[in-house]
Amino acid sequence: HTQLDKIGLFESLFVTYSSDGLIWVFDRVSNKLLKINENNDVKFQTDNPFFYKNKAYFPTQYVDLKTKNIAFDTSFGLFILDSYGNLLETIPSASISKVFVIQSFVFLIEDGQLFQLDYENNKIKSVKTTAPIDSIKSLFYSEGSFYYFDGIENRKIVLELD
């Protein structure tokens, strides 16, 4: 048994640190989103907040960005939640294939294009790239600019953001 089994969590889809030093856990079996401390004491829990049109989803990626949290489900798209795990907004798009989070910036690959998500204002804008999008393996931030490796010639390329 793992430590999470001891508190009734048997199929955790994600376990990730929260911005306040606690730990977010989403468990498929109990169908709950929880915030626990390192001793597995439950500090907060709610029933599955990942619903859209009366259908439950089970995201596998969760990012705590202090003011808002973002969950990514490959069969649905994105869920934006407040810092307590309450659903604020949904972005249905099963064509989102990757989500990159660098500091407080969120980038998405959708339908062969790179987008930047402004999660505070729920806006998405296109980002121009010179390499084929499917070749982008990672994004990173250095010296005031975002870069990506093109995955073909392994060139470091600056992203042009407005």
N, CA and C atoms as an extended XYZ file, in Angstrom:
486
Properties=species:S:1:pos:R:3:atomname:S:1:resname:S:1:resid:I:1 pbc="F F F"
N         0.831       -1.202        0.000 N   HIS     1
C         0.000        0.000        0.000 CA  HIS     1
C         0.869        1.256        0.000 C   HIS     1
N         0.410        2.233       -0.766 N   THR     2
C         1.107        3.520       -0.750 CA  THR     2
C         0.494        4.381        0.349 C   THR     2
N         1.095        5.524        0.563 N   GLN     3
C         0.565        6.449        1.567 CA  GLN     3
C        -0.841        6.919        1.199 C   GLN     3
N        -1.116        7.108       -0.102 N   LEU     4
C        -2.440        7.584       -0.513 CA  LEU     4
C        -3.506        6.518       -0.310 C   LEU     4
N        -3.136        5.229       -0.435 N   ASP     5
C        -4.095        4.147       -0.172 CA  ASP     5
C        -4.656        4.251        1.244 C   ASP     5
N        -3.831        4.680        2.170 N   LYS     6
C        -4.236        4.749        3.581 CA  LYS     6
C        -5.356        5.753        3.827 C   LYS     6
N        -5.490        6.739        2.929 N   ILE     7
C        -6.589        7.707        3.099 CA  ILE     7
C        -7.675        7.505        2.033 C   ILE     7
N        -7.708        6.317        1.435 N   GLY     8
C        -8.788        5.949        0.523 CA  GLY     8
C        -8.637        6.445       -0.897 C   GLY     8
N        -7.410        6.762       -1.313 N   LEU     9
C        -7.166        7.206       -2.686 CA  LEU     9
C        -6.419        6.105       -3.409 C   LEU     9
N        -7.111        5.444       -4.328 N   PHE    10
C        -6.551        4.240       -4.946 CA  PHE    10
C        -6.157        4.422       -6.406 C   PHE    10
N        -6.702        5.443       -7.071 N   GLU    11
C        -6.374        5.661       -8.479 CA  GLU    11
C        -6.229        7.160       -8.730 C   GLU    11
N        -5.126        7.703       -8.244 N   SER    12
C        -4.889        9.139       -8.374 CA  SER    12
C        -4.398        9.464       -9.778 C   SER    12
N        -5.153       10.317      -10.469 N   LEU    13
C        -4.804       10.686      -11.836 CA  LEU    13
C        -3.726       11.757      -11.884 C   LEU    13
N        -3.691       12.614      -10.873 N   PHE    14
C        -2.565       13.534      -10.726 CA  PHE    14
C        -2.334       13.821       -9.255 C   PHE    14
N        -1.070       14.047       -8.946 N   VAL    15
C        -0.621       14.463       -7.621 CA  VAL    15
C         0.395       15.560       -7.902 C   VAL    15
N         0.103       16.787       -7.477 N   THR    16
C         0.993       17.900       -7.792 CA  THR    16
C         0.974       18.931       -6.667 C   THR    16
N         2.089       19.619       -6.490 N   TYR    17
C         2.165       20.631       -5.435 CA  TYR    17
C         1.289       21.827       -5.765 C   TYR    17
N         0.697       22.401       -4.714 N   SER    18
C        -0.096       23.615       -4.868 CA  SER    18
C         0.793       24.812       -4.558 C   SER    18
N         0.339       25.997       -4.934 N   SER    19
C         1.135       27.209       -4.731 CA  SER    19
C         1.294       27.556       -3.251 C   SER    19
N         0.456       26.986       -2.388 N   ASP    20
C         0.570       27.259       -0.949 CA  ASP    20
C         1.337       26.170       -0.206 C   ASP    20
N         2.015       25.286       -0.951 N   GLY    21
C         2.852       24.266       -0.319 CA  GLY    21
C         2.130       22.980        0.029 C   GLY    21
N         0.824       22.916       -0.241 N   LEU    22
C         0.082       21.681       -0.013 CA  LEU    22
C         0.124       20.849       -1.298 C   LEU    22
N        -0.675       19.815       -1.389 N   ILE    23
C        -0.623       18.895       -2.522 CA  ILE    23
C        -2.034       18.668       -3.056 C   ILE    23
N        -2.211       18.899       -4.363 N   TRP    24
C        -3.469       18.582       -5.024 CA  TRP    24
C        -3.451       17.122       -5.450 C   TRP    24
N        -4.560       16.419       -5.216 N   VAL    25
C        -4.708       15.029       -5.657 CA  VAL    25
C        -6.101       14.891       -6.255 C   VAL    25
N        -6.168       14.259       -7.422 N   PHE    26
C        -7.469       13.962       -8.013 CA  PHE    26
C        -7.559       12.449       -8.151 C   PHE    26
N        -8.552       11.878       -7.490 N   ASP    27
C        -8.687       10.428       -7.445 CA  ASP    27
C        -9.906        9.975       -8.231 C   ASP    27
N        -9.675        9.071       -9.165 N   ARG    28
C       -10.742        8.579      -10.033 CA  ARG    28
C       -11.745        7.697       -9.281 C   ARG    28
N       -11.264        6.864       -8.363 N   VAL    29
C       -12.148        5.943       -7.654 CA  VAL    29
C       -13.097        6.697       -6.718 C   VAL    29
N       -12.551        7.614       -5.911 N   SER    30
C       -13.404        8.381       -4.998 CA  SER    30
C       -14.108        9.531       -5.721 C   SER    30
N       -13.639        9.860       -6.948 N   ASN    31
C       -14.202       10.935       -7.753 CA  ASN    31
C       -14.130       12.275       -7.017 C   ASN    31
N       -12.979       12.512       -6.357 N   LYS    32
C       -12.798       13.743       -5.574 CA  LYS    32
C       -11.486       14.433       -5.917 C   LYS    32
N       -11.528       15.760       -5.799 N   LEU    33
C       -10.333       16.592       -5.858 CA  LEU    33
C       -10.026       16.983       -4.426 C   LEU    33
N        -8.801       16.699       -3.981 N   LEU    34
C        -8.421       16.980       -2.600 CA  LEU    34
C        -7.151       17.799       -2.540 C   LEU    34
N        -7.009       18.506       -1.435 N   LYS    35
C        -5.767       19.179       -1.124 CA  LYS    35
C        -5.327       18.597        0.216 C   LYS    35
N        -4.129       18.030        0.228 N   ILE    36
C        -3.630       17.379        1.437 CA  ILE    36
C        -2.276       17.971        1.801 C   ILE    36
N        -1.867       17.716        3.042 N   ASN    37
C        -0.512       18.113        3.412 CA  ASN    37
C         0.403       16.888        3.283 C   ASN    37
N         1.664       17.043        3.617 N   GLU    38
C         2.617       15.949        3.422 CA  GLU    38
C         2.391       14.778        4.371 C   GLU    38
N         1.560       14.986        5.398 N   ASN    39
C         1.196       13.893        6.315 CA  ASN    39
C        -0.108       13.221        5.891 C   ASN    39
N        -0.599       13.569        4.700 N   ASN    40
C        -1.852       13.045        4.146 CA  ASN    40
C        -3.094       13.481        4.910 C   ASN    40
N        -2.998       14.572        5.657 N   ASP    41
C        -4.186       15.137        6.291 CA  ASP    41
C        -4.946       15.910        5.222 C   ASP    41
N        -6.230       15.614        5.054 N   VAL    42
C        -7.040       16.283        4.052 CA  VAL    42
C        -7.392       17.686        4.554 C   VAL    42
N        -6.977       18.686        3.818 N   LYS    43
C        -7.237       20.086        4.176 CA  LYS    43
C        -8.446       20.636        3.443 C   LYS    43
N        -8.756       20.025        2.303 N   PHE    44
C        -9.864       20.487        1.477 CA  PHE    44
C       -10.239       19.352        0.543 C   PHE    44
N       -11.526       19.178        0.281 N   GLN    45
C       -11.941       18.209       -0.735 CA  GLN    45
C       -13.265       18.633       -1.341 C   GLN    45
N       -13.450       18.239       -2.593 N   THR    46
C       -14.685       18.536       -3.289 CA  THR    46
C       -14.962       17.386       -4.255 C   THR    46
N       -16.239       17.203       -4.573 N   ASP    47
C       -16.569       16.215       -5.591 CA  ASP    47
C       -15.965       16.662       -6.921 C   ASP    47
N       -15.825       15.744       -7.829 N   ASN    48
C       -15.229       16.010       -9.139 CA  ASN    48
C       -15.786       17.302       -9.741 C   ASN    48
N       -14.949       18.344       -9.897 N   PRO    49
C       -15.430       19.597      -10.488 CA  PRO    49
C       -15.348       19.600      -12.017 C   PRO    49
N       -14.804       18.527      -12.595 N   PHE    50
C       -14.517       18.503      -14.023 CA  PHE    50
C       -15.704       17.950      -14.808 C   PHE    50
N       -16.743       18.773      -14.898 N   PHE    51
C       -17.957       18.399      -15.622 CA  PHE    51
C       -18.199       19.392      -16.740 C   PHE    51
N       -18.725       18.877      -17.838 N   TYR    52
C       -19.150       19.732      -18.945 CA  TYR    52
C       -20.357       19.063      -19.575 C   TYR    52
N       -21.456       19.808      -19.636 N   LYS    53
C       -22.721       19.284      -20.176 CA  LYS    53
C       -23.078       17.935      -19.553 C   LYS    53
N       -23.035       17.882      -18.237 N   ASN    54
C       -23.405       16.702      -17.438 CA  ASN    54
C       -22.527       15.478      -17.676 C   ASN    54
N       -21.350       15.654      -18.226 N   LYS    55
C       -20.425       14.543      -18.424 CA  LYS    55
C       -19.182       14.787      -17.572 C   LYS    55
N       -18.766       13.761      -16.850 N   ALA    56
C       -17.572       13.870      -16.009 CA  ALA    56
C       -16.326       13.602      -16.842 C   ALA    56
N       -15.282       14.358      -16.555 N   TYR    57
C       -13.982       14.159      -17.193 CA  TYR    57
C       -12.942       13.899      -16.110 C   TYR    57
N       -11.826       13.333      -16.539 N   PHE    58
C       -10.800       12.921      -15.590 CA  PHE    58
C        -9.429       13.393      -16.070 C   PHE    58
N        -9.115       14.685      -15.845 N   PRO    59
C        -7.849       15.235      -16.321 CA  PRO    59
C        -6.634       14.569      -15.661 C   PRO    59
N        -5.545       14.557      -16.405 N   THR    60
C        -4.319       13.946      -15.899 CA  THR    60
C        -3.218       14.968      -15.677 C   THR    60
N        -3.456       16.211      -16.055 N   GLN    61
C        -2.468       17.267      -15.825 CA  GLN    61
C        -3.158       18.408      -15.101 C   GLN    61
N        -2.523       18.908      -14.037 N   TYR    62
C        -3.111       19.959      -13.212 CA  TYR    62
C        -2.008       20.923      -12.817 C   TYR    62
N        -2.246       22.202      -13.009 N   VAL    63
C        -1.231       23.207      -12.705 CA  VAL    63
C        -1.848       24.279      -11.820 C   VAL    63
N        -1.202       24.541      -10.693 N   ASP    64
C        -1.639       25.570       -9.760 CA  ASP    64
C        -0.842       26.836      -10.052 C   ASP    64
N        -1.530       27.883      -10.517 N   LEU    65
C        -0.878       29.144      -10.888 CA  LEU    65
C        -1.216       30.264       -9.899 C   LEU    65
N        -1.406       29.935       -8.648 N   LYS    66
C        -1.738       30.825       -7.534 CA  LYS    66
C        -3.157       31.360       -7.598 C   LYS    66
N        -3.470       32.194       -8.593 N   THR    67
C        -4.809       32.785       -8.643 CA  THR    67
C        -5.813       31.855       -9.299 C   THR    67
N        -5.318       31.009      -10.205 N   LYS    68
C        -6.194       30.053      -10.877 CA  LYS    68
C        -5.441       28.747      -11.092 C   LYS    68
N        -6.201       27.692      -11.305 N   ASN    69
C        -5.638       26.372      -11.585 CA  ASN    69
C        -6.159       25.911      -12.938 C   ASN    69
N        -5.325       25.173      -13.647 N   ILE    70
C        -5.708       24.680      -14.965 CA  ILE    70
C        -5.563       23.169      -14.990 C   ILE    70
N        -6.622       22.495      -15.439 N   ALA    71
C        -6.594       21.041      -15.594 CA  ALA    71
C        -6.742       20.728      -17.079 C   ALA    71
N        -5.979       19.723      -17.534 N   PHE    72
C        -5.982       19.347      -18.947 CA  PHE    72
C        -6.433       17.914      -19.090 C   PHE    72
N        -7.467       17.729      -19.894 N   ASP    73
C        -7.990       16.399      -20.207 CA  ASP    73
C        -7.897       16.231      -21.719 C   ASP    73
N        -7.164       15.237      -22.186 N   THR    74
C        -6.918       15.072      -23.623 CA  THR    74
C        -8.194       14.791      -24.417 C   THR    74
N        -9.229       14.249      -23.780 N   SER    75
C       -10.467       13.972      -24.510 CA  SER    75
C       -11.445       15.142      -24.463 C   SER    75
N       -11.120       16.188      -23.680 N   PHE    76
C       -12.033       17.323      -23.550 CA  PHE    76
C       -11.385       18.658      -23.908 C   PHE    76
N       -10.334       19.005      -23.203 N   GLY    77
C        -9.714       20.320      -23.329 CA  GLY    77
C        -9.268       20.792      -21.958 C   GLY    77
N        -9.580       22.059      -21.641 N   LEU    78
C        -9.098       22.662      -20.397 CA  LEU    78
C       -10.242       23.038      -19.464 C   LEU    78
N        -9.949       22.905      -18.180 N   PHE    79
C       -10.837       23.374      -17.124 CA  PHE    79
C       -10.052       24.421      -16.339 C   PHE    79
N       -10.667       25.567      -16.085 N   ILE    80
C       -10.018       26.605      -15.289 CA  ILE    80
C       -10.779       26.696      -13.971 C   ILE    80
N       -10.023       26.606      -12.881 N   LEU    81
C       -10.618       26.578      -11.547 CA  LEU    81
C       -10.040       27.688      -10.693 C   LEU    81
N       -10.769       28.042       -9.627 N   ASP    82
C       -10.214       29.008       -8.685 CA  ASP    82
C        -9.243       28.292       -7.750 C   ASP    82
N        -8.677       29.025       -6.820 N   SER    83
C        -7.644       28.446       -5.956 CA  SER    83
C        -8.214       27.446       -4.943 C   SER    83
N        -9.543       27.302       -4.909 N   TYR    84
C       -10.179       26.311       -4.028 CA  TYR    84
C       -10.667       25.090       -4.802 C   TYR    84
N       -10.407       25.047       -6.104 N   GLY    85
C       -10.829       23.906       -6.903 CA  GLY    85
C       -12.239       23.996       -7.437 C   GLY    85
N       -12.835       25.193       -7.401 N   ASN    86
C       -14.176       25.379       -7.959 CA  ASN    86
C       -14.062       25.728       -9.444 C   ASN    86
N       -14.864       25.094      -10.266 N   LEU    87
C       -14.820       25.312      -11.706 CA  LEU    87
C       -15.284       26.720      -12.050 C   LEU    87
N       -14.458       27.446      -12.816 N   LEU    88
C       -14.797       28.788      -13.264 CA  LEU    88
C       -15.145       28.824      -14.744 C   LEU    88
N       -14.397       28.058      -15.534 N   GLU    89
C       -14.505       28.166      -16.987 CA  GLU    89
C       -14.088       26.852      -17.613 C   GLU    89
N       -14.684       26.551      -18.758 N   THR    90
C       -14.262       25.381      -19.531 CA  THR    90
C       -13.843       25.854      -20.918 C   THR    90
N       -12.836       25.194      -21.465 N   ILE    91
C       -12.406       25.459      -22.837 CA  ILE    91
C       -12.447       24.120      -23.562 C   ILE    91
N       -13.640       23.774      -24.097 N   PRO    92
C       -13.759       22.486      -24.775 CA  PRO    92
C       -12.962       22.475      -26.078 C   PRO    92
N       -12.024       21.596      -26.166 N   SER    93
C       -11.251       21.428      -27.399 CA  SER    93
C       -10.435       20.160      -27.272 C   SER    93
N       -10.972       19.082      -27.791 N   ALA    94
C       -10.266       17.800      -27.740 CA  ALA    94
C        -9.064       17.796      -28.671 C   ALA    94
N        -8.899       18.863      -29.465 N   SER    95
C        -7.755       18.917      -30.369 CA  SER    95
C        -6.520       19.550      -29.738 C   SER    95
N        -6.611       19.932      -28.452 N   ILE    96
C        -5.405       20.389      -27.748 CA  ILE    96
C        -4.564       19.149      -27.468 C   ILE    96
N        -3.343       19.153      -27.988 N   SER    97
C        -2.507       17.965      -27.838 CA  SER    97
C        -1.436       18.110      -26.764 C   SER    97
N        -1.028       19.348      -26.466 N   LYS    98
C        -0.002       19.566      -25.440 CA  LYS    98
C        -0.284       20.865      -24.716 C   LYS    98
N         0.122       20.889      -23.454 N   VAL    99
C         0.048       22.105      -22.644 CA  VAL    99
C         1.425       22.308      -22.032 C   VAL    99
N         1.965       23.502      -22.195 N   PHE   100
C         3.247       23.859      -21.591 CA  PHE   100
C         2.997       24.981      -20.598 C   PHE   100
N         3.551       24.871      -19.398 N   VAL   101
C         3.436       25.934      -18.404 CA  VAL   101
C         4.850       26.364      -18.041 C   VAL   101
N         5.130       27.642      -18.278 N   ILE   102
C         6.423       28.208      -17.942 CA  ILE   102
C         6.150       29.416      -17.069 C   ILE   102
N         6.574       29.329      -15.816 N   GLN   103
C         6.257       30.340      -14.815 CA  GLN   103
C         4.747       30.527      -14.793 C   GLN   103
N         4.249       31.744      -15.066 N   SER   104
C         2.797       31.943      -15.058 CA  SER   104
C         2.227       31.994      -16.475 C   SER   104
N         2.994       31.529      -17.455 N   PHE   105
C         2.547       31.544      -18.846 CA  PHE   105
C         2.110       30.149      -19.274 C   PHE   105
N         1.001       30.087      -19.999 N   VAL   106
C         0.462       28.815      -20.461 CA  VAL   106
C         0.404       28.839      -21.985 C   VAL   106
N         0.985       27.809      -22.595 N   PHE   107
C         0.963       27.658      -24.047 CA  PHE   107
C         0.278       26.352      -24.393 C   PHE   107
N        -0.434       26.339      -25.508 N   LEU   108
C        -1.170       25.162      -25.958 CA  LEU   108
C        -0.785       24.845      -27.389 C   LEU   108
N        -0.749       23.572      -27.715 N   ILE   109
C        -0.673       23.182      -29.112 CA  ILE   109
C        -2.034       22.601      -29.469 C   ILE   109
N        -2.651       23.233      -30.468 N   GLU   110
C        -3.983       22.817      -30.898 CA  GLU   110
C        -4.068       22.901      -32.407 C   GLU   110
N        -4.509       21.821      -33.028 N   ASP   111
C        -4.696       21.783      -34.485 CA  ASP   111
C        -3.468       22.298      -35.241 C   ASP   111
N        -2.286       21.898      -34.783 N   GLY   112
C        -1.072       22.278      -35.499 CA  GLY   112
C        -0.634       23.714      -35.320 C   GLY   112
N        -1.188       24.405      -34.331 N   GLN   113
C        -0.790       25.784      -34.051 CA  GLN   113
C        -0.442       25.940      -32.583 C   GLN   113
N         0.413       26.918      -32.300 N   LEU   114
C         0.783       27.244      -30.929 CA  LEU   114
C        -0.022       28.455      -30.480 C   LEU   114
N        -0.597       28.367      -29.288 N   PHE   115
C        -1.385       29.454      -28.726 CA  PHE   115
C        -0.896       29.777      -27.329 C   PHE   115
N        -1.108       31.030      -26.927 N   GLN   116
C        -0.853       31.432      -25.550 CA  GLN   116
C        -2.206       31.668      -24.888 C   GLN   116
N        -2.393       31.060      -23.711 N   LEU   117
C        -3.635       31.214      -22.958 CA  LEU   117
C        -3.457       32.290      -21.903 C   LEU   117
N        -4.297       33.314      -21.955 N   ASP   118
C        -4.370       34.319      -20.897 CA  ASP   118
C        -5.486       33.850      -19.970 C   ASP   118
N        -5.122       33.072      -18.950 N   TYR   119
C        -6.137       32.445      -18.092 CA  TYR   119
C        -6.813       33.428      -17.155 C   TYR   119
N        -6.227       34.602      -16.933 N   GLU   120
C        -6.888       35.601      -16.088 CA  GLU   120
C        -8.083       36.217      -16.810 C   GLU   120
N        -7.968       36.349      -18.135 N   ASN   121
C        -9.032       36.970      -18.927 CA  ASN   121
C        -9.704       35.988      -19.879 C   ASN   121
N        -9.336       34.699      -19.773 N   ASN   122
C        -9.911       33.639      -20.612 CA  ASN   122
C        -9.839       33.973      -22.099 C   ASN   122
N        -8.652       34.395      -22.531 N   LYS   123
C        -8.431       34.685      -23.938 CA  LYS   123
C        -7.284       33.818      -24.457 C   LYS   123
N        -7.393       33.428      -25.715 N   ILE   124
C        -6.356       32.620      -26.353 CA  ILE   124
C        -5.885       33.365      -27.585 C   ILE   124
N        -4.552       33.505      -27.734 N   LYS   125
C        -4.044       34.157      -28.946 CA  LYS   125
C        -2.997       33.280      -29.607 C   LYS   125
N        -2.966       33.377      -30.917 N   SER   126
C        -2.046       32.585      -31.713 CA  SER   126
C        -0.618       33.111      -31.560 C   SER   126
N         0.349       32.200      -31.591 N   VAL   127
C         1.767       32.559      -31.523 CA  VAL   127
C         2.414       32.039      -32.796 C   VAL   127
N         3.130       32.913      -33.503 N   LYS   128
C         3.786       32.509      -34.749 CA  LYS   128
C         5.019       31.666      -34.446 C   LYS   128
N         5.210       30.630      -35.237 N   THR   129
C         6.407       29.794      -35.122 CA  THR   129
C         6.962       29.568      -36.519 C   THR   129
N         8.245       29.264      -36.585 N   THR   130
C         8.866       29.008      -37.887 CA  THR   130
C         9.069       27.519      -38.125 C   THR   130
N         8.958       26.727      -37.092 N   ALA   131
C         9.137       25.271      -37.230 CA  ALA   131
C         7.763       24.608      -37.238 C   ALA   131
N         7.671       23.418      -37.816 N   PRO   132
C         6.405       22.678      -37.711 CA  PRO   132
C         6.071       22.435      -36.237 C   PRO   132
N         4.843       22.716      -35.878 N   ILE   133
C         4.425       22.629      -34.477 CA  ILE   133
C         4.632       21.239      -33.889 C   ILE   133
N         4.369       20.199      -34.659 N   ASP   134
C         4.486       18.855      -34.101 CA  ASP   134
C         5.923       18.487      -33.765 C   ASP   134
N         6.889       19.312      -34.196 N   SER   135
C         8.284       19.029      -33.862 CA  SER   135
C         8.710       19.690      -32.555 C   SER   135
N         7.866       20.581      -31.982 N   ILE   136
C         8.225       21.264      -30.735 CA  ILE   136
C         8.110       20.289      -29.574 C   ILE   136
N         9.234       20.052      -28.916 N   LYS   137
C         9.261       19.114      -27.794 CA  LYS   137
C         9.136       19.835      -26.457 C   LYS   137
N         9.689       21.043      -26.372 N   SER   138
C         9.628       21.761      -25.106 CA  SER   138
C         9.748       23.255      -25.351 C   SER   138
N         9.232       24.019      -24.408 N   LEU   139
C         9.364       25.464      -24.399 CA  LEU   139
C        10.119       25.842      -23.139 C   LEU   139
N        10.874       26.916      -23.208 N   PHE   140
C        11.553       27.371      -21.999 CA  PHE   140
C        11.733       28.885      -22.045 C   PHE   140
N        12.073       29.456      -20.908 N   TYR   141
C        12.207       30.898      -20.738 CA  TYR   141
C        13.621       31.188      -20.290 C   TYR   141
N        14.256       32.147      -20.941 N   SER   142
C        15.615       32.515      -20.576 CA  SER   142
C        15.870       33.958      -20.985 C   SER   142
N        16.437       34.736      -20.082 N   GLU   143
C        16.846       36.107      -20.366 CA  GLU   143
C        15.750       36.936      -21.030 C   GLU   143
N        14.539       36.826      -20.518 N   GLY   144
C        13.450       37.677      -20.987 CA  GLY   144
C        12.713       37.206      -22.226 C   GLY   144
N        13.051       36.041      -22.758 N   SER   145
C        12.369       35.542      -23.954 CA  SER   145
C        11.981       34.074      -23.795 C   SER   145
N        10.932       33.702      -24.512 N   PHE   146
C        10.534       32.300      -24.598 CA  PHE   146
C        11.197       31.686      -25.816 C   PHE   146
N        11.645       30.443      -25.669 N   TYR   147
C        12.318       29.736      -26.753 CA  TYR   147
C        11.712       28.351      -26.899 C   TYR   147
N        11.944       27.767      -28.055 N   TYR   148
C        11.636       26.348      -28.229 CA  TYR   148
C        12.726       25.733      -29.088 C   TYR   148
N        12.902       24.444      -28.931 N   PHE   149
C        13.778       23.702      -29.816 CA  PHE   149
C        12.905       23.148      -30.928 C   PHE   149
N        13.365       23.262      -32.161 N   ASP   150
C        12.517       22.861      -33.283 CA  ASP   150
C        12.410       21.352      -33.434 C   ASP   150
N        13.254       20.581      -32.785 N   GLY   151
C        13.123       19.133      -32.819 CA  GLY   151
C        13.607       18.504      -34.111 C   GLY   151
N        13.937       19.307      -35.093 N   ILE   152
C        14.429       18.784      -36.375 CA  ILE   152
C        15.938       19.010      -36.445 C   ILE   152
N        16.317       20.283      -36.432 N   GLU   153
C        17.740       20.616      -36.454 CA  GLU   153
C        18.239       20.967      -35.057 C   GLU   153
N        17.357       20.819      -34.058 N   ASN   154
C        17.652       21.155      -32.668 CA  ASN   154
C        18.125       22.600      -32.516 C   ASN   154
N        17.486       23.471      -33.275 N   ARG   155
C        17.791       24.898      -33.163 CA  ARG   155
C        16.960       25.513      -32.052 C   ARG   155
N        17.554       26.455      -31.329 N   LYS   156
C        16.840       27.214      -30.313 CA  LYS   156
C        16.226       28.425      -31.013 C   LYS   156
N        14.910       28.542      -30.955 N   ILE   157
C        14.201       29.593      -31.692 CA  ILE   157
C        13.386       30.444      -30.718 C   ILE   157
N        13.467       31.753      -30.873 N   VAL   158
C        12.740       32.682      -30.010 CA  VAL   158
C        11.275       32.737      -30.466 C   VAL   158
N        10.353       32.713      -29.507 N   LEU   159
C         8.935       32.906      -29.819 CA  LEU   159
C         8.661       34.412      -29.897 C   LEU   159
N         7.956       34.807      -30.903 N   GLU   160
C         7.587       36.221      -31.054 CA  GLU   160
C         6.229       36.425      -30.397 C   GLU   160
N         6.234       37.033      -29.220 N   LEU   161
C         4.987       37.301      -28.510 CA  LEU   161
C         4.661       38.783      -28.620 C   LEU   161
N         3.370       39.074      -28.760 N   ASP   162
C         2.938       40.479      -28.856 CA  ASP   162
C         3.026       41.146      -27.499 C   ASP   162
